XYZ file of C-alpha atoms in Angstrom:
337
model
C 8.020 27.107 -19.899
C 7.574 23.131 -19.132
C 10.329 22.033 -16.375
C 13.103 19.472 -17.526
C 12.215 16.538 -16.594
C 15.426 15.606 -13.999
C 13.999 18.320 -11.635
C 10.575 16.239 -11.128
C 12.895 13.852 -8.417
C 14.379 17.231 -6.065
C 11.265 18.835 -7.102
C 9.007 15.664 -5.608
C 11.847 15.323 -2.683
C 11.057 18.853 -1.780
C 7.187 18.563 -1.565
C 7.611 14.880 0.588
C 9.745 17.142 3.239
C 7.161 19.464 3.008
C 4.446 17.042 3.420
C 6.023 15.412 6.578
C 6.807 18.382 8.459
C 3.744 19.710 7.996
C 2.299 16.455 9.263
C 4.513 16.306 12.382
C 3.389 20.023 12.996
C -0.809 20.077 12.333
C -3.800 17.634 13.763
C -6.661 17.562 15.793
C -4.546 19.115 18.874
C -3.099 22.181 18.180
C 0.200 22.805 19.437
C 2.224 25.607 19.033
C 5.473 25.562 16.805
C 7.508 26.193 19.792
C 6.408 23.583 21.695
C 6.482 21.138 18.614
C 10.319 22.268 18.044
C 11.247 21.732 21.895
C 9.754 18.097 21.114
C 11.709 17.626 18.283
C 15.021 19.076 20.344
C 14.853 16.822 23.320
C 12.400 18.697 25.389
C 8.976 19.765 25.719
C 5.735 19.222 27.860
C 5.483 15.536 28.941
C 1.811 15.633 26.806
C 3.718 17.754 23.841
C 5.835 15.151 23.714
C 3.184 12.079 23.683
C 1.522 13.522 21.446
C 4.343 14.149 19.010
C 6.382 11.450 19.511
C 3.404 8.556 20.370
C 1.389 9.394 18.069
C 1.753 11.509 15.374
C 5.510 10.761 14.277
C 4.501 6.671 14.958
C 1.132 7.921 12.302
C 3.054 9.624 10.002
C 6.221 6.800 9.285
C 3.904 3.619 9.084
C 2.208 6.018 6.821
C 5.496 6.420 4.396
C 6.569 2.865 4.651
C 2.961 1.775 3.450
C 2.467 4.496 1.057
C 5.860 3.431 -0.453
C 4.986 -0.501 -0.976
C 1.622 0.286 -1.901
C 2.946 2.389 -4.716
C 6.085 0.391 -5.880
C 3.585 -2.871 -5.634
C 1.537 -1.261 -8.085
C 4.074 -0.164 -10.137
C 5.637 -3.751 -10.364
C 1.870 -5.239 -11.144
C 1.416 -3.007 -13.484
C 4.701 -3.549 -15.924
C 4.876 -7.110 -15.521
C 0.917 -7.415 -16.498
C 1.094 -5.059 -18.891
C -2.443 -3.751 -17.632
C -2.848 0.296 -16.346
C -5.382 -0.580 -13.897
C -3.587 -2.923 -12.223
C -3.083 -2.717 -8.099
C -2.654 -5.289 -5.305
C -6.308 -5.785 -5.582
C -5.972 -7.572 -8.701
C -4.133 -10.217 -7.270
C -6.374 -10.720 -4.779
C -3.932 -9.974 -2.100
C -6.018 -6.814 -0.724
C -9.140 -9.629 -0.614
C -6.757 -12.207 0.814
C -5.810 -10.180 3.835
C -9.365 -8.653 4.398
C -10.494 -12.290 4.437
C -7.667 -13.677 7.118
C -8.151 -10.684 9.260
C -11.792 -11.613 9.515
C -11.269 -14.857 10.624
C -8.548 -14.157 13.088
C -10.649 -11.762 14.688
C -14.169 -13.928 14.005
C -12.096 -17.426 15.934
C -9.841 -15.565 18.531
C -12.430 -13.384 19.999
C -16.019 -14.167 19.280
C -15.478 -18.344 18.963
C -12.801 -18.326 21.735
C -13.656 -15.398 24.004
C -17.828 -15.059 23.139
C -18.449 -13.279 26.267
C -15.599 -9.962 25.982
C -17.678 -6.372 23.543
C -15.243 -4.128 23.587
C -12.575 -2.941 21.214
C -10.037 -2.848 23.707
C -9.657 -6.330 23.975
C -9.463 -7.000 20.356
C -5.613 -8.535 19.511
C -5.582 -5.986 16.955
C -1.223 -6.553 17.524
C -1.656 -9.860 15.358
C -3.630 -8.133 12.445
C -0.336 -7.044 10.758
C 1.011 -10.305 10.782
C -2.903 -11.885 10.106
C -3.029 -9.402 6.604
C 0.310 -10.491 5.487
C -0.361 -14.143 5.608
C -3.630 -14.057 3.982
C -2.230 -11.746 1.089
C 0.585 -13.733 0.360
C -1.042 -17.041 0.462
C -3.522 -15.243 -1.971
C -0.965 -13.969 -4.611
C 0.438 -17.811 -4.093
C -3.097 -19.115 -5.020
C -3.174 -16.981 -8.328
C 0.369 -17.206 -9.004
C -0.567 -21.416 -8.874
C -3.574 -21.463 -10.361
C -1.632 -19.721 -13.189
C 1.526 -21.183 -13.312
C -0.896 -24.519 -14.435
C -1.944 -22.976 -17.002
C 0.763 -21.468 -18.562
C 2.204 -18.224 -16.942
C 0.605 -15.373 -18.632
C -0.107 -11.405 -18.049
C -3.563 -12.676 -18.959
C -4.290 -15.051 -17.187
C -3.194 -13.550 -14.003
C -5.488 -10.474 -14.088
C -8.149 -13.162 -15.026
C -7.602 -15.254 -11.958
C -6.773 -12.344 -10.180
C -9.747 -10.657 -10.479
C -11.559 -14.467 -10.111
C -10.232 -15.416 -6.475
C -10.462 -11.629 -5.583
C -14.146 -11.857 -5.565
C -14.572 -14.978 -3.897
C -11.707 -14.167 -1.229
C -14.249 -10.123 -0.813
C -17.349 -12.537 -0.940
C -16.723 -14.679 1.941
C -15.428 -11.777 3.849
C -18.049 -9.709 3.449
C -20.391 -12.882 4.073
C -18.489 -13.293 7.171
C -19.344 -9.417 8.487
C -22.422 -9.798 7.303
C -22.903 -12.791 9.326
C -20.629 -12.214 12.456
C -23.742 -8.929 13.915
C -21.655 -7.662 16.756
C -20.860 -4.715 17.704
C -17.163 -6.344 17.583
C -17.098 -5.925 14.055
C -16.134 -1.908 14.544
C -12.642 -2.862 14.272
C -13.136 -4.635 11.158
C -14.977 -1.811 9.348
C -12.089 0.390 10.425
C -9.200 -1.420 8.736
C -11.253 -2.138 5.605
C -11.461 1.497 5.141
C -8.262 2.028 5.410
C -7.188 3.931 8.466
C -3.935 5.109 10.020
C -5.471 5.743 13.356
C -4.052 3.996 16.442
C -0.950 2.714 14.168
C 1.998 2.457 16.456
C 5.775 2.132 16.363
C 4.723 -0.866 16.184
C 3.535 -1.156 12.644
C 6.521 0.941 11.890
C 8.687 -1.084 12.797
C 6.689 -4.483 11.160
C 6.787 -2.701 7.544
C 10.289 -1.467 7.819
C 12.036 -4.609 7.172
C 9.648 -5.149 3.939
C 10.349 -1.591 2.635
C 14.103 -1.708 3.130
C 14.473 -4.891 1.506
C 11.993 -4.320 -1.495
C 13.836 -0.538 -1.825
C 17.324 -2.969 -2.207
C 15.916 -5.427 -4.605
C 14.892 -2.883 -7.128
C 18.118 -2.674 -8.590
C 18.409 -6.398 -9.243
C 14.964 -6.510 -11.365
C 15.442 -2.712 -12.649
C 16.717 -4.616 -16.384
C 14.267 -7.636 -15.812
C 10.914 -5.436 -15.156
C 12.521 -3.552 -18.601
C 12.075 -6.196 -20.200
C 9.242 -7.740 -18.907
C 7.162 -5.068 -20.699
C 7.066 -6.606 -23.737
C 5.789 -10.102 -24.372
C 7.213 -13.373 -23.661
C 9.258 -14.314 -26.776
C 10.770 -10.641 -26.939
C 12.283 -10.731 -23.698
C 14.004 -14.109 -23.745
C 15.698 -12.998 -27.206
C 17.565 -10.715 -24.843
C 18.673 -13.701 -22.542
C 16.621 -13.244 -19.404
C 14.377 -16.270 -17.894
C 10.550 -14.968 -18.690
C 9.019 -16.709 -15.905
C 11.856 -16.701 -13.171
C 12.093 -13.140 -14.018
C 8.535 -12.318 -13.862
C 7.799 -15.081 -10.790
C 10.343 -12.626 -8.784
C 8.920 -9.469 -9.337
C 5.853 -11.099 -8.698
C 6.438 -12.223 -5.602
C 8.327 -8.863 -4.328
C 5.053 -6.595 -5.774
C 2.467 -9.720 -3.281
C 5.251 -9.536 0.026
C 5.242 -5.248 -0.105
C 1.116 -5.118 -0.709
C 0.586 -7.627 1.849
C 2.575 -6.156 4.891
C 0.913 -2.914 3.796
C -2.234 -4.354 3.850
C -1.777 -6.057 6.967
C -0.553 -3.304 8.645
C -2.510 0.028 7.560
C -5.547 -2.066 5.414
C -6.752 -1.642 1.991
C -5.430 1.703 0.666
C -7.306 2.600 -1.959
C -6.522 3.643 -4.875
C -1.991 4.657 -3.938
C -0.618 1.410 -5.789
C -2.867 2.712 -9.074
C -2.506 6.354 -9.136
C 1.612 6.328 -8.200
C 2.521 5.014 -10.721
C 0.974 6.862 -13.204
C 1.870 10.345 -11.507
C 5.348 9.003 -12.129
C 5.022 8.220 -15.528
C 3.429 11.297 -16.248
C 5.948 13.467 -14.220
C 9.218 11.277 -15.838
C 8.364 11.121 -19.424
C 10.135 8.938 -21.637
C 13.091 9.158 -19.055
C 12.088 5.403 -17.500
C 14.786 5.590 -14.879
C 13.144 8.104 -12.832
C 9.661 6.470 -12.570
C 10.805 4.148 -9.839
C 12.330 6.831 -7.403
C 9.510 9.347 -8.201
C 7.185 5.923 -7.731
C 8.561 5.716 -4.207
C 8.218 9.269 -3.146
C 4.894 9.800 -4.694
C 3.727 7.064 -2.711
C 5.268 8.661 0.914
C 3.536 11.798 -0.537
C 0.754 10.860 -1.272
C -0.343 8.886 1.930
C 1.243 11.332 4.388
C -0.882 14.116 2.505
C -4.196 12.044 2.252
C -3.846 11.019 6.408
C -3.259 14.962 7.343
C -6.079 15.791 5.671
C -8.733 12.993 6.802
C -6.961 14.432 10.488
C -7.861 17.986 10.158
C -11.235 17.604 8.278
C -12.451 14.706 10.675
C -10.918 16.112 13.472
C -11.458 14.328 16.223
C -13.791 11.991 13.967
C -11.182 11.849 11.560
C -11.898 10.318 7.786
C -10.045 7.357 7.695
C -6.730 7.693 5.523
C -8.546 5.267 2.424
C -11.379 7.165 2.177
C -9.119 10.690 1.299
C -7.270 8.682 -1.475
C -10.197 7.289 -3.107
C -12.184 10.818 -3.418
C -8.971 12.132 -4.618
C -8.169 8.841 -6.935
C -11.041 9.615 -8.826
C -10.530 12.252 -10.711
C -6.739 10.726 -11.947
C -8.952 6.797 -12.313
C -11.158 8.884 -14.665
C -8.636 10.896 -16.614
C -6.466 7.170 -17.385
C -9.664 5.497 -18.318
C -10.385 8.167 -20.947
C -6.810 7.481 -22.522
C -7.539 3.515 -22.673
C -8.806 2.142 -25.834
């Protein structure tokens, strides 16, 4: 017996809640459930409070926000480009953020402070801002190129692939040429990780998540029409270029800020929208909320698995999502003519 499509959202919300509870109670340090409950009730030992309030909760909240942003950005990009394989890397956002983070660390650490050689002294607090700036600049460059060539989904895709490849090559070349032990922090960031994420990272992402979710109802109708050709969309009375630009800006802002905070966590923006469509069936109004919830679940469970499997040497979440996303991607490729 198939479950009604409308019941999928409550079910996914329940799974999301269970995932959050599991992520709070489980981790590298084995805390008794009573200690965790004591901390959540405002009591508990200083050690337990430090583990729950300063380590687990910040990374969980940061992961939830980043997962939502990656998933929604992927859905928006797949819709307006009409490309089922679109994700934030398609627009060069991830590659642009990677390049700016590499340049930022190269200039601030290697050139201006060449005598220091420890990860602790890297200016990592500014990495989210550097990544956000790079991602937005990359998206802007691609948009301007496509705009000059008469904006279309195909040109957006081709420009994104080309510019993304160039930015990625430049970043890899800088990293290879750096040749220093200090590239450890860059490599960790490139893998996509929630390690050592603090409340500052969560607060950095929160405005983007809130504003992005508030905008979604306003662009819902244009988003539906942008799935069609420009002439068809215009026949319904919308400004195709303006609405396309707005949706593209929202998706780039969500993706760039998420990449800046946690690195390019792969497959979230690609796989989650397809899972949401599968669960929603023909009920398109369910796709957006399901994408939001599934994005949170995907990242929360991915981070939890990485922590439990790797223990002290935790597996970066980007590795977990890549392994989990490959089977789904292969199944998707079989459906594409």
